[in-house]
XYZ file of N, CA and C in Angstrom:
528
model
N 127.790 -94.184 25.476
C 128.945 -95.061 25.412
C 128.513 -96.406 24.836
N 129.501 -97.124 24.328
C 129.273 -98.430 23.721
C 130.252 -99.419 24.360
N 129.791 -100.642 24.563
C 130.585 -101.669 25.231
C 130.541 -102.949 24.409
N 131.690 -103.638 24.351
C 131.718 -104.933 23.681
C 132.914 -105.747 24.160
N 132.808 -107.051 23.960
C 133.914 -107.952 24.284
C 135.059 -107.726 23.297
N 136.297 -107.997 23.711
C 137.433 -107.824 22.793
C 137.423 -108.865 21.682
N 138.033 -108.496 20.562
C 138.167 -109.370 19.404
C 139.632 -109.395 18.978
N 140.003 -110.390 18.199
C 141.390 -110.483 17.722
C 141.803 -109.224 16.964
N 140.874 -108.598 16.269
C 141.173 -107.395 15.486
C 141.503 -106.189 16.369
N 141.327 -106.304 17.669
C 141.566 -105.194 18.595
C 143.011 -105.115 19.092
N 143.883 -105.941 18.563
C 145.266 -106.010 19.052
C 145.929 -104.627 19.103
N 145.954 -103.896 17.985
C 146.627 -102.590 17.942
C 145.935 -101.582 18.855
N 144.626 -101.646 18.912
C 143.842 -100.771 19.785
C 144.264 -100.962 21.244
N 144.422 -102.205 21.656
C 144.796 -102.499 23.037
C 146.281 -102.256 23.298
N 147.133 -102.455 22.306
C 148.552 -102.104 22.468
C 148.669 -100.610 22.731
N 147.929 -99.809 21.975
C 147.930 -98.358 22.166
C 147.425 -97.990 23.563
N 146.385 -98.682 24.013
C 145.819 -98.446 25.346
C 146.864 -98.732 26.430
N 147.538 -99.865 26.323
C 148.568 -100.251 27.299
C 149.734 -99.267 27.254
N 150.177 -98.894 26.053
C 151.296 -97.945 25.932
C 150.981 -96.623 26.622
N 149.730 -96.175 26.499
C 149.374 -94.908 27.146
C 149.481 -95.020 28.664
N 149.039 -96.135 29.211
C 149.183 -96.343 30.655
C 150.662 -96.389 31.045
N 151.455 -97.135 30.288
C 152.885 -97.264 30.589
C 153.603 -95.917 30.485
N 153.261 -95.117 29.483
C 153.907 -93.813 29.341
C 153.504 -92.862 30.464
N 152.467 -93.228 31.181
C 152.011 -92.454 32.336
C 152.515 -93.076 33.639
N 153.520 -93.967 33.511
C 154.160 -94.656 34.644
C 153.202 -95.558 35.409
N 152.217 -96.080 34.730
C 151.280 -97.030 35.320
C 151.607 -98.413 34.773
N 152.056 -99.305 35.634
C 152.460 -100.640 35.200
C 151.371 -101.680 35.428
N 150.373 -101.325 36.179
C 149.259 -102.228 36.443
C 147.997 -101.586 35.882
N 147.295 -102.339 35.041
C 146.093 -101.794 34.410
C 144.883 -102.504 35.004
N 144.105 -101.771 35.756
C 142.929 -102.341 36.407
C 141.972 -102.925 35.383
N 141.305 -103.984 35.790
C 140.230 -104.630 35.028
C 140.710 -105.352 33.780
N 142.010 -105.549 33.605
C 142.511 -106.110 32.347
C 142.621 -107.636 32.342
N 142.474 -108.269 33.473
C 142.525 -109.732 33.568
C 143.716 -110.354 32.843
N 144.890 -109.829 33.084
C 146.098 -110.424 32.532
C 146.430 -110.045 31.110
N 145.877 -108.959 30.609
C 146.111 -108.516 29.233
C 147.595 -108.473 28.887
N 148.416 -107.929 29.760
C 149.840 -107.765 29.452
C 150.673 -108.986 29.836
N 150.047 -109.991 30.416
C 150.799 -111.153 30.899
C 150.649 -112.401 30.033
N 149.839 -112.339 28.987
C 149.653 -113.526 28.152
C 149.565 -113.139 26.688
N 149.738 -114.131 25.823
C 149.618 -113.885 24.388
C 148.229 -113.357 24.078
N 148.158 -112.366 23.200
C 146.894 -111.698 22.917
C 145.787 -112.649 22.455
N 146.034 -113.555 21.503
C 144.944 -114.453 21.089
C 144.429 -115.328 22.238
N 145.317 -115.737 23.126
C 144.903 -116.542 24.285
C 144.055 -115.698 25.220
N 144.456 -114.444 25.427
C 143.693 -113.527 26.290
C 142.294 -113.301 25.720
N 142.193 -113.003 24.427
C 140.889 -112.766 23.801
C 140.009 -114.003 23.947
N 140.577 -115.176 23.687
C 139.808 -116.417 23.815
C 139.312 -116.601 25.245
N 140.192 -116.361 26.215
C 139.820 -116.519 27.632
C 138.691 -115.566 28.014
N 138.805 -114.307 27.625
C 137.796 -113.310 27.973
C 136.444 -113.687 27.362
N 136.446 -114.061 26.103
C 135.197 -114.427 25.442
C 134.616 -115.721 25.995
N 135.460 -116.690 26.281
C 134.992 -117.963 26.846
C 134.385 -117.753 28.234
N 135.052 -116.943 29.073
C 134.569 -116.736 30.436
C 133.318 -115.876 30.505
N 132.925 -115.280 29.402
C 131.649 -114.560 29.386
C 130.480 -115.546 29.338
N 130.771 -116.790 28.952
C 129.721 -117.814 28.851
C 129.945 -119.019 29.754
N 131.209 -119.348 30.011
C 131.544 -120.535 30.797
C 132.424 -120.106 31.963
N 132.020 -120.461 33.166
C 132.776 -120.073 34.362
C 134.141 -120.755 34.383
N 135.166 -120.015 34.793
C 136.445 -120.674 35.042
C 136.543 -121.000 36.526
N 137.520 -121.796 36.891
C 137.609 -122.303 38.258
C 137.840 -121.216 39.294
N 138.553 -120.165 38.927
C 138.884 -119.142 39.913
C 137.909 -117.963 39.900
N 137.618 -117.402 38.718
C 136.869 -116.158 38.626
C 135.407 -116.340 38.281
N 134.990 -117.538 37.976
C 133.601 -117.753 37.595
C 133.324 -117.119 36.247
N 132.087 -116.715 36.023
C 131.723 -116.004 34.794
C 131.938 -114.512 35.015
N 132.390 -113.856 33.973
C 132.534 -112.403 34.045
C 132.489 -111.829 32.646
N 132.252 -110.556 32.583
C 132.258 -109.821 31.322
C 133.380 -108.807 31.372
N 134.237 -108.809 30.388
C 135.266 -107.786 30.292
C 135.031 -107.050 28.977
N 134.571 -105.820 29.120
C 134.199 -105.022 27.961
C 135.244 -103.953 27.653
N 135.415 -103.698 26.374
C 136.098 -102.501 25.921
C 135.026 -101.415 25.914
N 135.353 -100.249 26.435
C 134.391 -99.147 26.522
C 134.794 -98.055 25.529
N 133.829 -97.647 24.703
C 134.071 -96.643 23.668
C 133.189 -95.425 23.912
N 133.765 -94.242 23.673
C 132.975 -93.020 23.812
C 132.162 -92.772 22.540
N 131.471 -91.653 22.489
C 130.602 -91.345 21.351
C 131.384 -91.099 20.059
N 132.679 -90.806 20.172
C 133.525 -90.616 18.992
C 134.182 -91.927 18.568
N 133.754 -93.043 19.184
C 134.251 -94.388 18.896
C 135.716 -94.583 19.304
N 136.179 -93.825 20.295
C 137.524 -94.006 20.831
C 137.428 -94.913 22.043
N 138.323 -95.902 22.107
C 138.339 -96.765 23.277
C 138.876 -95.968 24.467
N 138.038 -95.802 25.485
C 138.419 -94.981 26.627
C 138.713 -95.807 27.876
N 138.329 -97.093 27.878
C 138.577 -97.861 29.085
C 138.209 -99.322 28.972
N 138.429 -100.001 30.093
C 138.063 -101.400 30.266
C 137.077 -101.492 31.421
N 136.092 -102.352 31.275
C 135.088 -102.563 32.311
C 134.956 -104.055 32.550
N 135.213 -104.470 33.779
C 135.162 -105.882 34.146
C 134.029 -106.079 35.149
N 133.045 -106.878 34.758
C 131.887 -107.155 35.612
C 131.984 -108.615 36.044
N 132.348 -108.811 37.313
C 132.577 -110.152 37.858
C 131.358 -110.539 38.697
N 130.408 -111.178 38.071
C 129.123 -111.433 38.715
C 128.986 -112.841 39.265
N 130.076 -113.592 39.308
C 129.999 -114.989 39.724
C 131.179 -115.344 40.624
N 131.620 -114.381 41.447
C 132.801 -114.574 42.287
C 132.502 -115.353 43.560
N 133.531 -116.023 44.069
C 133.428 -116.610 45.397
C 133.391 -115.468 46.414
N 132.937 -115.763 47.615
C 132.864 -114.733 48.658
C 134.250 -114.138 48.931
N 135.270 -114.982 48.970
C 136.638 -114.528 49.249
C 137.117 -113.539 48.185
N 136.943 -113.882 46.902
C 137.400 -112.988 45.831
C 136.544 -111.733 45.749
N 135.263 -111.877 46.032
C 134.381 -110.711 46.019
C 134.847 -109.683 47.041
N 135.199 -110.164 48.237
C 135.641 -109.254 49.291
C 137.046 -108.724 49.036
N 137.862 -109.468 48.303
C 139.232 -109.054 48.030
C 139.338 -108.109 46.831
N 138.611 -108.425 45.744
C 138.735 -107.650 44.506
C 137.493 -106.862 44.130
N 136.345 -107.279 44.598
C 135.114 -106.594 44.251
C 134.474 -107.163 43.004
N 133.225 -106.809 42.808
C 132.439 -107.306 41.684
C 132.707 -106.543 40.388
N 133.162 -105.325 40.513
C 133.363 -104.461 39.348
C 134.791 -103.925 39.360
N 135.409 -103.921 38.194
C 136.707 -103.283 38.017
C 136.651 -102.446 36.751
N 137.360 -101.346 36.731
C 137.396 -100.517 35.525
C 138.682 -99.736 35.492
N 139.058 -99.351 34.288
C 140.187 -98.443 34.110
C 139.837 -97.497 32.971
N 140.364 -96.303 33.059
C 140.160 -95.288 32.023
C 141.533 -94.833 31.558
N 141.707 -94.740 30.255
C 143.022 -94.330 29.739
C 143.357 -92.926 30.253
N 144.620 -92.678 30.573
C 145.006 -91.408 31.199
C 144.530 -90.155 30.471
N 144.564 -90.140 29.141
C 144.160 -88.936 28.399
C 142.654 -88.686 28.426
N 141.883 -89.653 28.908
C 140.424 -89.528 28.901
C 139.824 -89.418 30.311
N 140.671 -89.246 31.299
C 140.189 -89.138 32.675
C 139.569 -87.768 32.921
N 138.771 -87.706 33.968
C 138.077 -86.481 34.373
C 137.051 -86.013 33.341
N 136.485 -86.981 32.646
C 135.443 -86.669 31.659
C 134.151 -87.422 31.975
N 134.111 -88.099 33.121
C 132.900 -88.794 33.536
C 132.768 -90.217 33.024
N 133.790 -90.736 32.358
C 133.673 -92.087 31.797
C 133.570 -93.163 32.868
N 134.341 -93.058 33.937
C 134.267 -94.072 34.998
C 132.865 -94.103 35.610
N 132.277 -92.940 35.802
C 130.915 -92.866 36.337
C 129.931 -93.557 35.401
N 130.056 -93.303 34.109
C 129.173 -93.936 33.127
C 129.396 -95.448 33.065
N 130.657 -95.868 33.132
C 130.970 -97.293 33.087
C 130.377 -98.013 34.294
N 130.496 -97.406 35.460
C 129.958 -98.017 36.670
C 128.432 -98.072 36.625
N 127.806 -97.048 36.102
C 126.341 -97.053 35.959
C 125.912 -98.195 35.035
N 126.619 -98.377 33.946
C 126.327 -99.470 33.023
C 126.512 -100.820 33.731
N 127.601 -100.961 34.473
C 127.881 -102.207 35.203
C 126.787 -102.500 36.228
N 126.297 -101.469 36.906
C 125.210 -101.665 37.865
C 123.990 -102.274 37.181
N 123.673 -101.789 35.998
C 122.515 -102.322 35.268
C 122.714 -103.785 34.890
N 123.912 -104.140 34.486
C 124.207 -105.553 34.172
C 124.041 -106.402 35.433
N 124.550 -105.906 36.552
C 124.441 -106.652 37.814
C 122.987 -106.814 38.243
N 122.169 -105.806 38.006
C 120.736 -105.927 38.290
C 120.129 -107.030 37.438
N 120.506 -107.073 36.151
C 120.015 -108.122 35.256
C 120.429 -109.514 35.745
N 121.593 -109.580 36.387
C 122.107 -110.848 36.906
C 121.532 -111.161 38.289
N 120.554 -110.363 38.720
C 119.829 -110.558 39.988
C 120.699 -110.358 41.225
N 121.714 -109.514 41.110
C 122.538 -109.177 42.275
C 121.834 -108.077 43.058
N 121.904 -108.133 44.391
C 121.258 -107.091 45.182
C 122.231 -106.021 45.666
N 123.529 -106.289 45.515
C 124.538 -105.292 45.862
C 125.831 -105.635 45.135
N 126.717 -104.645 45.052
C 128.039 -104.874 44.487
C 129.083 -104.287 45.416
N 130.260 -104.884 45.373
C 131.399 -104.399 46.144
C 132.467 -103.945 45.165
N 133.092 -102.822 45.472
C 134.178 -102.291 44.653
C 135.336 -101.933 45.556
N 136.528 -102.038 45.031
C 137.710 -101.609 45.762
C 138.477 -100.600 44.935
N 139.131 -99.678 45.612
C 140.031 -98.755 44.911
C 141.081 -98.266 45.907
N 142.204 -97.837 45.369
C 143.237 -97.285 46.232
C 142.725 -96.006 46.875
N 143.122 -95.784 48.096
C 142.643 -94.642 48.854
C 142.946 -93.298 48.216
N 144.010 -93.237 47.403
C 144.372 -91.959 46.771
C 143.785 -91.798 45.362
N 142.941 -92.730 44.937
C 142.339 -92.657 43.603
C 141.042 -91.850 43.679
N 141.189 -90.540 43.619
C 140.045 -89.645 43.790
C 139.020 -89.781 42.668
N 139.475 -90.052 41.447
C 138.545 -90.213 40.329
C 137.627 -91.406 40.528
N 138.206 -92.510 40.960
C 137.390 -93.701 41.196
C 136.436 -93.481 42.369
N 136.933 -92.838 43.417
C 136.066 -92.528 44.564
C 134.858 -91.701 44.136
N 135.092 -90.681 43.295
C 133.990 -89.833 42.826
C 132.971 -90.649 42.043
N 133.461 -91.514 41.163
C 132.552 -92.345 40.357
C 131.714 -93.244 41.251
N 132.347 -93.826 42.262
C 131.643 -94.719 43.182
C 130.608 -93.946 43.993
N 130.986 -92.792 44.503
C 130.052 -91.979 45.282
C 128.863 -91.531 44.431
N 129.113 -91.125 43.181
C 128.021 -90.698 42.296
C 127.066 -91.840 41.987
N 127.541 -93.075 42.142
C 126.708 -94.246 41.883
C 126.160 -94.868 43.158
N 126.212 -94.116 44.261
C 125.590 -94.574 45.497
C 126.479 -95.389 46.411
N 127.782 -95.339 46.217
C 128.704 -96.129 47.034
C 128.801 -95.658 48.471
N 128.942 -96.628 49.365
C 129.125 -96.370 50.792
C 130.403 -97.090 51.215
N 131.307 -96.364 51.855
C 132.562 -96.960 52.317
C 132.266 -98.003 53.388
N 132.750 -99.227 53.189
C 132.497 -100.293 54.167
C 133.761 -100.764 54.862
N 134.933 -100.470 54.279
C 136.169 -100.951 54.890
C 137.350 -100.184 54.319
N 138.334 -99.943 55.163
C 139.600 -99.330 54.726
C 140.730 -100.184 55.279
N 141.632 -100.554 54.406
C 142.775 -101.368 54.816
C 144.062 -100.649 54.462
N 145.063 -100.819 55.316
C 146.372 -100.231 55.049
C 147.399 -101.351 55.070
N 148.117 -101.471 53.972
C 149.146 -102.497 53.864
C 150.394 -101.862 53.267
N 151.466 -101.805 54.046
C 152.733 -101.226 53.591
C 152.547 -99.874 52.904
N 151.977 -98.930 53.592
C 151.787 -97.551 53.136
C 150.737 -97.406 52.030
N 150.080 -98.484 51.640
C 149.048 -98.414 50.602
C 147.688 -98.592 51.260
N 146.826 -97.625 51.038
C 145.475 -97.678 51.597
C 144.525 -98.140 50.503
N 143.716 -99.118 50.826
C 142.679 -99.590 49.913
C 141.326 -99.378 50.563
N 140.420 -98.791 49.812
C 139.055 -98.571 50.276
C 138.129 -99.571 49.594
N 137.154 -100.052 50.342
C 136.159 -100.971 49.804
C 134.789 -100.340 49.983
N 134.016 -100.391 48.914
C 132.736 -99.718 48.848
C 131.642 -100.716 48.522
N 130.440 -100.401 48.967
C 129.282 -101.221 48.640
C 128.229 -100.319 48.006
N 127.603 -100.838 46.962
C 126.485 -100.148 46.327
C 125.301 -101.106 46.351
N 124.234 -100.677 46.991
C 123.010 -101.478 46.983
C 122.278 -101.222 45.675
N 121.808 -102.306 45.090
C 121.087 -102.217 43.822
C 119.605 -102.416 44.086
N 118.813 -101.612 43.467
C 117.367 -101.762 43.617
C 116.890 -102.776 42.594
N 116.470 -103.907 43.081
C 115.876 -104.902 42.206
C 114.391 -104.877 42.472
N 113.635 -104.607 41.452
C 112.192 -104.510 41.626
C 111.550 -105.847 41.316
N 110.739 -106.272 42.223
C 109.954 -107.482 42.014
C 108.492 -107.061 41.885
N 107.849 -107.563 40.887
C 106.467 -107.188 40.647
C 105.536 -108.308 41.132
N 104.547 -107.897 41.872
C 103.567 -108.847 42.347
C 102.571 -109.107 41.224
N 102.392 -110.359 40.952
C 101.472 -110.733 39.900
C 100.254 -111.416 40.539
N 99.114 -110.882 40.262
C 97.893 -111.505 40.784
C 97.365 -112.451 39.756
N 96.993 -113.641 40.236
C 96.436 -114.659 39.339
C 94.951 -114.759 39.513
């Protein structure tokens, strides 16, 4: 898989991505950071800026477009490595979505594995993820990546599960 930040030239690509979710009766697209709520050039600028400069609410984060080996955009991957404790516990460090026609092909598992490596590079020792209790695909991806259920919440008939993945950060002893 290949990952990169969005560019202005990706407008039609992302419109197609959103339309596929909408045609599947999905009105909320995980990991999109307001894609459908703001003008596209403003969204692209915000995503690219926040990859280098922390914003007041979300800190620094990476929002990648994820492409398969055939160069088709299959999902969005949001790596939030600079969250406050409150937002970390509410939304988690990692968010992802996979377009409906590309689900059940292992992309979420691959995206999460990639995100874990980025988090290791950022010196994180664990990550928290949340998903709806009925999202079996996301649960499978989390479990395959070492996730352990840490909390389940029920709010107005909606169950949300929160998972933790411990990351192995290796420190090498250097003798002088």
